[in-house]
PDB file of N, H, CA, C and O in Angstrom:
ATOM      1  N   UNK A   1     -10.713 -23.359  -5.783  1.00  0.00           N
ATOM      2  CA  UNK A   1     -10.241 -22.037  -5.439  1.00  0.00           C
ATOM      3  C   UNK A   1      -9.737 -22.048  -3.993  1.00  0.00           C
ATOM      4  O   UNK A   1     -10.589 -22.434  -3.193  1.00  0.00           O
ATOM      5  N   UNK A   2      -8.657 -21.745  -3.518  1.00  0.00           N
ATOM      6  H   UNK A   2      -7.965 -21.431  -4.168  1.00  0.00           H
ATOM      7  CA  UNK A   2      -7.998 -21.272  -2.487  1.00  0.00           C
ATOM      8  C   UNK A   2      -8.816 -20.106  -1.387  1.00  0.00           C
ATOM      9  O   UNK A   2      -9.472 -19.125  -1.737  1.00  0.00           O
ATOM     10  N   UNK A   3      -8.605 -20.457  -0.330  1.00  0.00           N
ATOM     11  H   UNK A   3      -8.073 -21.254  -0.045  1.00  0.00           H
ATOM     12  CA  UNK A   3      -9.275 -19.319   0.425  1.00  0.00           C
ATOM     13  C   UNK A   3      -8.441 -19.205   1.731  1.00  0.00           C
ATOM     14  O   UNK A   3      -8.064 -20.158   2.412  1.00  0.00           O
ATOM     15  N   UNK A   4      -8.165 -17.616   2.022  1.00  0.00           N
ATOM     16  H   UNK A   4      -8.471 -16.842   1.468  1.00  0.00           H
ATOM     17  CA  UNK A   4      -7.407 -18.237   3.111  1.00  0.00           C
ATOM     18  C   UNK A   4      -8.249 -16.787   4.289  1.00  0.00           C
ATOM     19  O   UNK A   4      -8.368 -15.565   4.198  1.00  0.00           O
ATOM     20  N   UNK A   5      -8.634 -17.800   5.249  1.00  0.00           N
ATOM     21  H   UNK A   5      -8.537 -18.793   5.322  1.00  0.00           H
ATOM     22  CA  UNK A   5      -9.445 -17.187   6.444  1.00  0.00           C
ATOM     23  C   UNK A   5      -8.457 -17.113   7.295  1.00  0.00           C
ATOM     24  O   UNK A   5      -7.490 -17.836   7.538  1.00  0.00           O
ATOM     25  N   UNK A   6      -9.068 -15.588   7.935  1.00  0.00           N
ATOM     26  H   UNK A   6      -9.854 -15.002   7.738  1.00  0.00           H
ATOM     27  CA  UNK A   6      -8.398 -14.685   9.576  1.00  0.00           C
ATOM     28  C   UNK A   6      -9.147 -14.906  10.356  1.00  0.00           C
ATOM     29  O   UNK A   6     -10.363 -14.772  10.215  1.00  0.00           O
ATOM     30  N   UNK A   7      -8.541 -15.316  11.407  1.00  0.00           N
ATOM     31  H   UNK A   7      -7.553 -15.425  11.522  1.00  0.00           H
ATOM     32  CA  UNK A   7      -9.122 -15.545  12.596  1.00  0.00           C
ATOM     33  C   UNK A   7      -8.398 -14.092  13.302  1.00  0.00           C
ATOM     34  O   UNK A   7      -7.254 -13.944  13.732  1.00  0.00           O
ATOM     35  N   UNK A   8      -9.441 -13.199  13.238  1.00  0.00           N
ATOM     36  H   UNK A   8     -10.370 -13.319  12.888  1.00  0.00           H
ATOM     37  CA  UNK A   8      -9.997 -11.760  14.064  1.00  0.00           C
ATOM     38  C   UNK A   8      -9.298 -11.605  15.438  1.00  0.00           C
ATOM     39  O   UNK A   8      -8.493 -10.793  15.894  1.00  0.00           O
ATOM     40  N   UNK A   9      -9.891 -12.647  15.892  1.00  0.00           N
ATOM     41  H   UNK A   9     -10.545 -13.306  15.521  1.00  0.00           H
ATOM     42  CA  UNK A   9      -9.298 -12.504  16.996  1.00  0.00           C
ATOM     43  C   UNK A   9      -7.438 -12.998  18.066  1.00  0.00           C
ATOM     44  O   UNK A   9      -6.955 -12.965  19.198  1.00  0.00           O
ATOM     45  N   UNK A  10      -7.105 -13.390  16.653  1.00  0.00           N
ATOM     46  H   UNK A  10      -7.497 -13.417  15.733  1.00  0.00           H
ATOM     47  CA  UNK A  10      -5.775 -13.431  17.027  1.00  0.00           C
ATOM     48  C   UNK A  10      -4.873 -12.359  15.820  1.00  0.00           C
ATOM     49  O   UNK A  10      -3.658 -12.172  15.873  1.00  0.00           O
ATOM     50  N   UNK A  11      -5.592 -11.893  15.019  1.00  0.00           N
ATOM     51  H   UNK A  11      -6.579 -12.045  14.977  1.00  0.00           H
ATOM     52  CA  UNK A  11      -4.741 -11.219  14.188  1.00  0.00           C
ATOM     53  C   UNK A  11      -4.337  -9.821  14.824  1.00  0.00           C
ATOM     54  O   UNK A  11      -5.167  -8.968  15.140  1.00  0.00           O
ATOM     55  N   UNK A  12      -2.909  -9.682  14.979  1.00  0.00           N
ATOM     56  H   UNK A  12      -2.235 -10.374  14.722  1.00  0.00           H
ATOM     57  CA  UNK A  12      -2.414  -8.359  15.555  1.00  0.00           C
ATOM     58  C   UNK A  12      -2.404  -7.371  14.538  1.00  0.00           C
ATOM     59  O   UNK A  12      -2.242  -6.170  14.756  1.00  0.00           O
ATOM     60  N   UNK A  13      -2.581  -7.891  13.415  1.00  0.00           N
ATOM     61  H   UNK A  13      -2.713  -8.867  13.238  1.00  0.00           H
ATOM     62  CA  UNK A  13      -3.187  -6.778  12.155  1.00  0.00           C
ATOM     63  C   UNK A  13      -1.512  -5.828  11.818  1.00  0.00           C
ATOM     64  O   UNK A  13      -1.310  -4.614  11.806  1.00  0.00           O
ATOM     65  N   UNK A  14      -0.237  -7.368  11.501  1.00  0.00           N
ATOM     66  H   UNK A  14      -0.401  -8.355  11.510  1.00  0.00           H
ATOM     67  CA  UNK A  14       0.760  -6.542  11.233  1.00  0.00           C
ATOM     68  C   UNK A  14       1.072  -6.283   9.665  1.00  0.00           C
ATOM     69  O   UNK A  14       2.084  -5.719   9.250  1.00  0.00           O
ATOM     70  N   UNK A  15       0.512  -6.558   9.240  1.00  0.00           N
ATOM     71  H   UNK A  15      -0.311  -7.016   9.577  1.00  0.00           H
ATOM     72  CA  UNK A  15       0.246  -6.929   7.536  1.00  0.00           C
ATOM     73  C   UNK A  15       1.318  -7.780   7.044  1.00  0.00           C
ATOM     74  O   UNK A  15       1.371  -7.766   5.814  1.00  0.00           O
ATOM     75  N   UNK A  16       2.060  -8.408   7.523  1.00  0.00           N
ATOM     76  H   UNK A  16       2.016  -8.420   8.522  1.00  0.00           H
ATOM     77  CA  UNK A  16       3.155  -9.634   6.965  1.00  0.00           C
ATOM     78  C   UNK A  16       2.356 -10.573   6.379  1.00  0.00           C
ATOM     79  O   UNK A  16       3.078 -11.447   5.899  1.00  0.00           O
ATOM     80  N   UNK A  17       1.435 -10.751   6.235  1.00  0.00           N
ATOM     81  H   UNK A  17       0.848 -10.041   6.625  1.00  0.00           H
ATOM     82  CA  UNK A  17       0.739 -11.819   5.353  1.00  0.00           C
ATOM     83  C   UNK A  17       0.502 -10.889   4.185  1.00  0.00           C
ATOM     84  O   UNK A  17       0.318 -11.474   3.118  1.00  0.00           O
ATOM     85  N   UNK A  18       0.471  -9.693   4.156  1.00  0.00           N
ATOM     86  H   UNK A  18       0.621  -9.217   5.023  1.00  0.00           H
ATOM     87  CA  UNK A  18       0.217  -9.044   2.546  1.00  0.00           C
ATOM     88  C   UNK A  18       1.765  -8.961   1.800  1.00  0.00           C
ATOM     89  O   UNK A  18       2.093  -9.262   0.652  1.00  0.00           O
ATOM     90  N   UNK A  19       2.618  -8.394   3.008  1.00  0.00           N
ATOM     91  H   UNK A  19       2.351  -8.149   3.941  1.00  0.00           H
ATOM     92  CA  UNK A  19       3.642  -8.410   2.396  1.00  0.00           C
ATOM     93  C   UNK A  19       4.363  -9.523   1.619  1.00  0.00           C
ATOM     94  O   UNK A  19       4.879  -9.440   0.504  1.00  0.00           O
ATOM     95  N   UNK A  20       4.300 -10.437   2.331  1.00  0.00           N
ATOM     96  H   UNK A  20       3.881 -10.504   3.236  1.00  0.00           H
ATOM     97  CA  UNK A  20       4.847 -12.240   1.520  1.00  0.00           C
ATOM     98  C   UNK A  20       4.027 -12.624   0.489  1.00  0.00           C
ATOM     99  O   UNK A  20       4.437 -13.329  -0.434  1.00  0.00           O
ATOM    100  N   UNK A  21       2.406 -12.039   0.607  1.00  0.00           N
ATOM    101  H   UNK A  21       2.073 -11.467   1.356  1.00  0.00           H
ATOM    102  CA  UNK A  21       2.161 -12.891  -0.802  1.00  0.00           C
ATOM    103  C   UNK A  21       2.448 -12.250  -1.599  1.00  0.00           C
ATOM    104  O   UNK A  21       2.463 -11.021  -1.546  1.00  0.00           O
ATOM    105  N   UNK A  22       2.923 -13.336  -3.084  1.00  0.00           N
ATOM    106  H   UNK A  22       2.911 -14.335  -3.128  1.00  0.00           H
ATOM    107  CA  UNK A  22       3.548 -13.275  -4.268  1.00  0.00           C
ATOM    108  C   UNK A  22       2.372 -12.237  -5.043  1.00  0.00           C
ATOM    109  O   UNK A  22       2.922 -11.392  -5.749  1.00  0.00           O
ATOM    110  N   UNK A  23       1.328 -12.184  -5.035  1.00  0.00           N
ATOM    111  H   UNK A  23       0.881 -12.871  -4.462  1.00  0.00           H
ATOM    112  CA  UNK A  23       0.433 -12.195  -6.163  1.00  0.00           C
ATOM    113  C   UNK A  23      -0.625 -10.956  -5.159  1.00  0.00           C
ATOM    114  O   UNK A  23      -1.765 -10.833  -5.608  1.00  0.00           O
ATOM    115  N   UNK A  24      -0.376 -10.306  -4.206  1.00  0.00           N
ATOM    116  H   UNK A  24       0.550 -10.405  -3.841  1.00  0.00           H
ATOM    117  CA  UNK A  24      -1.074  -9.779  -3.817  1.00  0.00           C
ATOM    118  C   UNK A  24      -2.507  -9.746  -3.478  1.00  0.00           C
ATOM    119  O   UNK A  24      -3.093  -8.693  -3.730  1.00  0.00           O
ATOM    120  N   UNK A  25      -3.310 -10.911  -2.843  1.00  0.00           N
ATOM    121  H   UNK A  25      -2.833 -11.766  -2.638  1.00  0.00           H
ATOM    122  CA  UNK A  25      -4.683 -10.851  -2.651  1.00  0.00           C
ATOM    123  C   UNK A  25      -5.275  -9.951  -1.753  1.00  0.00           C
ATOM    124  O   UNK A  25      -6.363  -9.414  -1.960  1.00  0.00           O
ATOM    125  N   UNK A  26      -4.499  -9.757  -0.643  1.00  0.00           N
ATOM    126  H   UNK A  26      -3.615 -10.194  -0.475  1.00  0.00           H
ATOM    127  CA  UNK A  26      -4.948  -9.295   0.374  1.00  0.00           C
ATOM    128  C   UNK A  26      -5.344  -7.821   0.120  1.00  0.00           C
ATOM    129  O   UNK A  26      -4.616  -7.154  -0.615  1.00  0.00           O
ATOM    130  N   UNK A  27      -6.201  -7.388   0.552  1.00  0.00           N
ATOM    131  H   UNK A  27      -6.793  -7.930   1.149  1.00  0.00           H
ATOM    132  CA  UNK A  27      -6.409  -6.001   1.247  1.00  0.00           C
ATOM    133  C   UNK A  27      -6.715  -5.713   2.202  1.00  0.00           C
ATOM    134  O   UNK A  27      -7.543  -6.524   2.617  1.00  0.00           O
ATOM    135  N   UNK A  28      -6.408  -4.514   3.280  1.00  0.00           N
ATOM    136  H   UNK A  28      -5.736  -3.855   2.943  1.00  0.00           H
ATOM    137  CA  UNK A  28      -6.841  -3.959   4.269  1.00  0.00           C
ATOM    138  C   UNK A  28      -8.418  -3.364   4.676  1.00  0.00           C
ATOM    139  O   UNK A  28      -9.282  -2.752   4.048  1.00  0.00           O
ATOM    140  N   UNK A  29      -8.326  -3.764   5.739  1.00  0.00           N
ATOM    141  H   UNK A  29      -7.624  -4.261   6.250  1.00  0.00           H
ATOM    142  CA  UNK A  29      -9.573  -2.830   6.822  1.00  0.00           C
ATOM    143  C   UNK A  29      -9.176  -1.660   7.165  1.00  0.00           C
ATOM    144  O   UNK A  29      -7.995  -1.361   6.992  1.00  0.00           O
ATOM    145  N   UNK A  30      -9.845  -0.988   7.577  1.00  0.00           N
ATOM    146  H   UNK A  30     -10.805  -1.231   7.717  1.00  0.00           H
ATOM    147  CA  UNK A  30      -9.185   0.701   8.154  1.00  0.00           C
ATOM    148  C   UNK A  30      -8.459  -0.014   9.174  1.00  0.00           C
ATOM    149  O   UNK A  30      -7.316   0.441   9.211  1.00  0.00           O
ATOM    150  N   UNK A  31      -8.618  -0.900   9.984  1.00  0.00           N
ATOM    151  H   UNK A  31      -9.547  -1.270   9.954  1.00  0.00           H
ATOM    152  CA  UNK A  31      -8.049  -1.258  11.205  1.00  0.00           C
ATOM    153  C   UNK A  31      -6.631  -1.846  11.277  1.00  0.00           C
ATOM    154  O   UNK A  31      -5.727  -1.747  12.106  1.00  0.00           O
ATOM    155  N   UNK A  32      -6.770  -2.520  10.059  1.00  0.00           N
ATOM    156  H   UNK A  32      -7.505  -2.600   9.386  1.00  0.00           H
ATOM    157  CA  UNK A  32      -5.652  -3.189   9.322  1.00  0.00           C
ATOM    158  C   UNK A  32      -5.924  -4.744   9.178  1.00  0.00           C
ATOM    159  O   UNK A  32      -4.985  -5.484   8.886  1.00  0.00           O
ATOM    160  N   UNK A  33      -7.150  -5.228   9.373  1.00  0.00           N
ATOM    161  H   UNK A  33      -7.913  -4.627   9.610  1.00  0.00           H
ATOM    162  CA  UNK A  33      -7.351  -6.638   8.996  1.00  0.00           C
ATOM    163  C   UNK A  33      -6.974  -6.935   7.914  1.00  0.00           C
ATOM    164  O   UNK A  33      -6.999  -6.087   7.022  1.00  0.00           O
ATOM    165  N   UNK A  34      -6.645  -7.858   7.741  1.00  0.00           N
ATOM    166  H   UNK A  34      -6.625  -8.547   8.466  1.00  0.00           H
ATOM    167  CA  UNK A  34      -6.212  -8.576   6.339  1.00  0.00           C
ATOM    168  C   UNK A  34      -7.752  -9.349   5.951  1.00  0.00           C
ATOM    169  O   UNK A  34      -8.451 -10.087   6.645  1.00  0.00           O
ATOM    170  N   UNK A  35      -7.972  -8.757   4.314  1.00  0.00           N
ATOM    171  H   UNK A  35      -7.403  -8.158   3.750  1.00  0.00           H
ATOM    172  CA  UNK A  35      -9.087  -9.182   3.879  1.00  0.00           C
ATOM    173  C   UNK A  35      -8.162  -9.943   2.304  1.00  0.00           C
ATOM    174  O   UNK A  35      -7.483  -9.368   1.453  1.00  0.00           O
ATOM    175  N   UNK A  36      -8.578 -11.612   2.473  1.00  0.00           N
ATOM    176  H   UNK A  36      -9.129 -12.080   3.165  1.00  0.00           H
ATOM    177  CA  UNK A  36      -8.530 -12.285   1.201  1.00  0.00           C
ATOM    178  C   UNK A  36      -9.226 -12.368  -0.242  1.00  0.00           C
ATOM    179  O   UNK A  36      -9.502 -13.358  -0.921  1.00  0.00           O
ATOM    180  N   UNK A  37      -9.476 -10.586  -0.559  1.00  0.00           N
ATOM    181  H   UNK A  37      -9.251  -9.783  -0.007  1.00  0.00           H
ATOM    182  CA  UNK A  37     -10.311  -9.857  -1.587  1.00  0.00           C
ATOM    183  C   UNK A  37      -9.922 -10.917  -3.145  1.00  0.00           C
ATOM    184  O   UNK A  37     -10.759 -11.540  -3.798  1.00  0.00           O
ATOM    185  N   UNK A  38      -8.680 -10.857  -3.366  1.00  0.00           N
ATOM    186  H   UNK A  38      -8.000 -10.352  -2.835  1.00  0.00           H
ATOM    187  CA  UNK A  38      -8.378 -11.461  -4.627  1.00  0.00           C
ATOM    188  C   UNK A  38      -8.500 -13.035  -4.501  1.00  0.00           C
ATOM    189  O   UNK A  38      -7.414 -13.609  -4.571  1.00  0.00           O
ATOM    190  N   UNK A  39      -9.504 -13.769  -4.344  1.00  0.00           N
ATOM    191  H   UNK A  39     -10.387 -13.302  -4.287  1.00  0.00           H
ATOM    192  CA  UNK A  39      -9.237 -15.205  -4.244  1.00  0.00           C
ATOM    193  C   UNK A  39      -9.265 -15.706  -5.441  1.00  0.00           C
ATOM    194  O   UNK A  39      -8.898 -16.875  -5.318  1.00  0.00           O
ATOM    195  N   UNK A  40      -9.525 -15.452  -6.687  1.00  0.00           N
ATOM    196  H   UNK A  40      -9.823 -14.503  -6.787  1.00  0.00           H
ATOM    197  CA  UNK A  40      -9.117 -16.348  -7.681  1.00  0.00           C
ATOM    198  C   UNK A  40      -8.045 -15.961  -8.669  1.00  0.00           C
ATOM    199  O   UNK A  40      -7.917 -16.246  -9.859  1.00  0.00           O
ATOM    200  N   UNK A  41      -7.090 -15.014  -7.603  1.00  0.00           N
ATOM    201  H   UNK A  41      -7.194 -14.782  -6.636  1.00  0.00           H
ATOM    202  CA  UNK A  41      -5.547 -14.890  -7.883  1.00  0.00           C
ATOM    203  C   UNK A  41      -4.269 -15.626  -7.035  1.00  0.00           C
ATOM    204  O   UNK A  41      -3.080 -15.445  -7.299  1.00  0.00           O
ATOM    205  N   UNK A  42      -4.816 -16.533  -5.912  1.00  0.00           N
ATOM    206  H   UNK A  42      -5.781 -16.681  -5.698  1.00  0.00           H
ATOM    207  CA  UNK A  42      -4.305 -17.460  -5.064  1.00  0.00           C
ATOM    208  C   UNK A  42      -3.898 -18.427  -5.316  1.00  0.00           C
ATOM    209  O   UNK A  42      -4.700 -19.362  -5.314  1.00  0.00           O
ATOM    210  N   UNK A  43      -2.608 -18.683  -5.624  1.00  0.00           N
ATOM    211  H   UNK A  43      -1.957 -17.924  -5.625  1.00  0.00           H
ATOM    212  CA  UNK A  43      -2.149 -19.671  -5.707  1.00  0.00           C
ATOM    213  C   UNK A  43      -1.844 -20.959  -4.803  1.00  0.00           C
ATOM    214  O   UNK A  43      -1.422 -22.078  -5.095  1.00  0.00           O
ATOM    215  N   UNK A  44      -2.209 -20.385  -3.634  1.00  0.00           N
ATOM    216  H   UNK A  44      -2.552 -19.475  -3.397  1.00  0.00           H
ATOM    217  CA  UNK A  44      -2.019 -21.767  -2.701  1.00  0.00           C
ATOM    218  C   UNK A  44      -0.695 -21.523  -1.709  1.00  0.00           C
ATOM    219  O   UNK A  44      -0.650 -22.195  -0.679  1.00  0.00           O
ATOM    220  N   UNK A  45       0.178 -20.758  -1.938  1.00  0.00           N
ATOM    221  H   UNK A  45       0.142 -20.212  -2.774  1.00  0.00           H
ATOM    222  CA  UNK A  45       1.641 -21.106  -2.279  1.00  0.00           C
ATOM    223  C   UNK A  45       1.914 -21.528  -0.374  1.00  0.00           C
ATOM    224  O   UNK A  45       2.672 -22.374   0.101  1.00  0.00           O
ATOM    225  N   UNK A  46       0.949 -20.544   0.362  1.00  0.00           N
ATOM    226  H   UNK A  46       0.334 -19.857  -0.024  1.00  0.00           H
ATOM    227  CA  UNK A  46       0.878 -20.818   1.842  1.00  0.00           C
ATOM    228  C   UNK A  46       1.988 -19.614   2.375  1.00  0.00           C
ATOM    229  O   UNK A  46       2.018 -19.504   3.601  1.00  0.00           O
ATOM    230  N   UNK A  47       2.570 -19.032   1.889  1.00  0.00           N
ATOM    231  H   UNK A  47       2.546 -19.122   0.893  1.00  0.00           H
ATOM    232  CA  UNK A  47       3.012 -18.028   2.183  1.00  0.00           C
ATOM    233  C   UNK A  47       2.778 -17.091   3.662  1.00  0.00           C
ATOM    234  O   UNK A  47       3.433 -16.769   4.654  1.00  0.00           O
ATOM    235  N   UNK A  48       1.776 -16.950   3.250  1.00  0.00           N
ATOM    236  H   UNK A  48       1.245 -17.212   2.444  1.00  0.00           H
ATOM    237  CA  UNK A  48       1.182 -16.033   4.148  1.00  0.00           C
ATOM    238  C   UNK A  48       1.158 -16.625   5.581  1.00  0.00           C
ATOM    239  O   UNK A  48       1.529 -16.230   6.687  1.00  0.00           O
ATOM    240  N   UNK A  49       0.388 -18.072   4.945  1.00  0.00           N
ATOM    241  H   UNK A  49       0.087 -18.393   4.047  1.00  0.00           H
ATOM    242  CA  UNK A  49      -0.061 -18.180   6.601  1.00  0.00           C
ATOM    243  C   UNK A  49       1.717 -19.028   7.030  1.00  0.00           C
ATOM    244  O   UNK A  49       1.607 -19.648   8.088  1.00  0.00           O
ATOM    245  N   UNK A  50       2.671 -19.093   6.632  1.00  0.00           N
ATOM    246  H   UNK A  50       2.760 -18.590   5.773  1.00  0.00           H
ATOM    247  CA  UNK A  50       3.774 -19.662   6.790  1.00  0.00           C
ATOM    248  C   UNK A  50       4.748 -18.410   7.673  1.00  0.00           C
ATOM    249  O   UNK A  50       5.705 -18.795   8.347  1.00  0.00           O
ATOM    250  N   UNK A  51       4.486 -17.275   7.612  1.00  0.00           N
ATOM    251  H   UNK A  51       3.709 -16.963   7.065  1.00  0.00           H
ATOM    252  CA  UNK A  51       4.667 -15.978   7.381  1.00  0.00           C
ATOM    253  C   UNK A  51       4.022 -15.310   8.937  1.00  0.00           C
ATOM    254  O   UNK A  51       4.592 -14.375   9.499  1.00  0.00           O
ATOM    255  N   UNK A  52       3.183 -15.743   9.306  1.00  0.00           N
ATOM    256  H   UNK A  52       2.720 -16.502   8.849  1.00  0.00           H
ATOM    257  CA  UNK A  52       1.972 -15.069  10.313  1.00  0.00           C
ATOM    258  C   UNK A  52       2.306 -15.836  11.541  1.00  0.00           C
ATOM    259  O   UNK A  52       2.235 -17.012  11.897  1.00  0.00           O
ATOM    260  N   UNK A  53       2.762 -14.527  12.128  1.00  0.00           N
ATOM    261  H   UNK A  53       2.820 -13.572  11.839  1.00  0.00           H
ATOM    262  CA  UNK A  53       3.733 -14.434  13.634  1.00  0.00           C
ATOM    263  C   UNK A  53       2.665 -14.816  14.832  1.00  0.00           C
ATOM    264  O   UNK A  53       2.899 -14.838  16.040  1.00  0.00           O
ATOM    265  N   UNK A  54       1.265 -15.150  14.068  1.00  0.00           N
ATOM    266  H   UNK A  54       1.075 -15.132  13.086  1.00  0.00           H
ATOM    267  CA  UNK A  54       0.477 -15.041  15.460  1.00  0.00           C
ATOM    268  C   UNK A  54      -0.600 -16.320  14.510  1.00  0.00           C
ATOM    269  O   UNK A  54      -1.783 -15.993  14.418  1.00  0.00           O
ATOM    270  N   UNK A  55      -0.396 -17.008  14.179  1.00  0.00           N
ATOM    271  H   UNK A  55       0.565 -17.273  14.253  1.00  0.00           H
ATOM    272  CA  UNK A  55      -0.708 -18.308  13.541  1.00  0.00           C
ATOM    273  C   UNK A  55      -2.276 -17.854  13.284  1.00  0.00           C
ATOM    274  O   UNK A  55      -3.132 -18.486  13.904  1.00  0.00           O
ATOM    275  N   UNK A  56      -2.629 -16.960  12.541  1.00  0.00           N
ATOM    276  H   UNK A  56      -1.934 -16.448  12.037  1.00  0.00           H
ATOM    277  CA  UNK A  56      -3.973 -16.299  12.449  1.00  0.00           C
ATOM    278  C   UNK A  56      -4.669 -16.681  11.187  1.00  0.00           C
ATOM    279  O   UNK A  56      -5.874 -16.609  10.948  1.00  0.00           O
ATOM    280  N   UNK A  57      -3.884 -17.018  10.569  1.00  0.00           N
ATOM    281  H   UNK A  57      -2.905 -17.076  10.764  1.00  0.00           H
ATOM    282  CA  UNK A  57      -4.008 -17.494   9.000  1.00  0.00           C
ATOM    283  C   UNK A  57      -4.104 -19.269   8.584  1.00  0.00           C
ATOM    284  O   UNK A  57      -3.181 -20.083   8.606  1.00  0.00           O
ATOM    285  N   UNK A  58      -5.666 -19.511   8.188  1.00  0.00           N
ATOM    286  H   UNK A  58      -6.416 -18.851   8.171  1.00  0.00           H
ATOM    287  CA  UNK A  58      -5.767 -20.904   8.005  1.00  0.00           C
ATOM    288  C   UNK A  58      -5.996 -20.749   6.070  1.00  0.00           C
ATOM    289  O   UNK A  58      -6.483 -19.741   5.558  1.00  0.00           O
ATOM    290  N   UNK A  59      -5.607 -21.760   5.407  1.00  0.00           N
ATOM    291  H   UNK A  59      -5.212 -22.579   5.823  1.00  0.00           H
ATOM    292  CA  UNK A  59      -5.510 -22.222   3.916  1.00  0.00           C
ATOM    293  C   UNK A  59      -6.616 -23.007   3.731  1.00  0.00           C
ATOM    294  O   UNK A  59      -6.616 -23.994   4.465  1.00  0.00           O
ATOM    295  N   UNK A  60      -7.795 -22.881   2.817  1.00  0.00           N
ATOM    296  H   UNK A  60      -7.795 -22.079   2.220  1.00  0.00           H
ATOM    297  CA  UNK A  60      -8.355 -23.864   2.500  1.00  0.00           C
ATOM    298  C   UNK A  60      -9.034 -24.394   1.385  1.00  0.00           C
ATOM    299  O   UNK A  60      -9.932 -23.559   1.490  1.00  0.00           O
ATOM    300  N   UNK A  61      -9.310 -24.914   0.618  1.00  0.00           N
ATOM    301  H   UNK A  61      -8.580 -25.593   0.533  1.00  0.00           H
ATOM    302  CA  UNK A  61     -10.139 -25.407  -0.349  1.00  0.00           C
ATOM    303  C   UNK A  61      -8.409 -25.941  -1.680  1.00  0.00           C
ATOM    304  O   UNK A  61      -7.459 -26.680  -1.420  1.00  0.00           O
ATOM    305  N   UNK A  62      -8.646 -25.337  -2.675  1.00  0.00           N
ATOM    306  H   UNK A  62      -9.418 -24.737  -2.886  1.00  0.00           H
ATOM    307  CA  UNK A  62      -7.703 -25.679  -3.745  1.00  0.00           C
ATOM    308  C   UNK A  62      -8.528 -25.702  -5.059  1.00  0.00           C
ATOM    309  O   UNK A  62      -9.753 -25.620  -5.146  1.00  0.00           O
ATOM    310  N   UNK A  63      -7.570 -25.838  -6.130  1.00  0.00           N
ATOM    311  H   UNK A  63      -6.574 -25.905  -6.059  1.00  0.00           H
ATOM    312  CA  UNK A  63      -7.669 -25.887  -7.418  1.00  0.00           C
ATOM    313  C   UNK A  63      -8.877 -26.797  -8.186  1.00  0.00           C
ATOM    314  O   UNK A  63      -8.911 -28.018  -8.345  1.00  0.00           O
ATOM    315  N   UNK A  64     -10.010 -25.605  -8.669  1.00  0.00           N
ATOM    316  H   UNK A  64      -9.983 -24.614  -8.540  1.00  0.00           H
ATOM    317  CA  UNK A  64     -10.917 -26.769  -9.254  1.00  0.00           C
ATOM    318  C   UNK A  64     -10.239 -27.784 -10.697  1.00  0.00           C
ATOM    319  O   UNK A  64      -9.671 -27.210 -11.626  1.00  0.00           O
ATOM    320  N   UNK A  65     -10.318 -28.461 -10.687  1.00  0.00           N
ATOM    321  H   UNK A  65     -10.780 -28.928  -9.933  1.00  0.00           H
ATOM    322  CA  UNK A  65      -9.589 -29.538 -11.567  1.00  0.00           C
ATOM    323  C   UNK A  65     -10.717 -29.911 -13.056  1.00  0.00           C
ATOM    324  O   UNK A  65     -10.368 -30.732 -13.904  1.00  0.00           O
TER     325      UNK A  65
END
């Protein structure tokens, strides 16, 4: 399974990582954090963190086989 962690403290909380992903995982904080709620709708594709103007977004794990 895919997981993709925010690092808090660099996220300017513009939501361009919700907007690019294909499949919608993300949801919001009141604040506007990006929370990776849907993880076993993640495809990997890297989008997001490809996407994230403030390099806040790390990818990790992958597809159990």
């Amino acid at each position: 399974m895919w997981k993709v962690e925010v690092n808090e403290k660099l996220c300017k909380r513009c939501g361009i990582c919700s907007t690019f992903c294909p499949v919608k995982v993300f949801t919001c904080e009141i604040d506007g954090l990006p929370v990776h709620t849907y993880q076993e709708k993640c495809t990997g594709c890297n989008l997001c963190v490809l996407r994230c103007p403030d390099i806040a977004l790390t990818l990790t794990g992958g597809k159990e086989q």
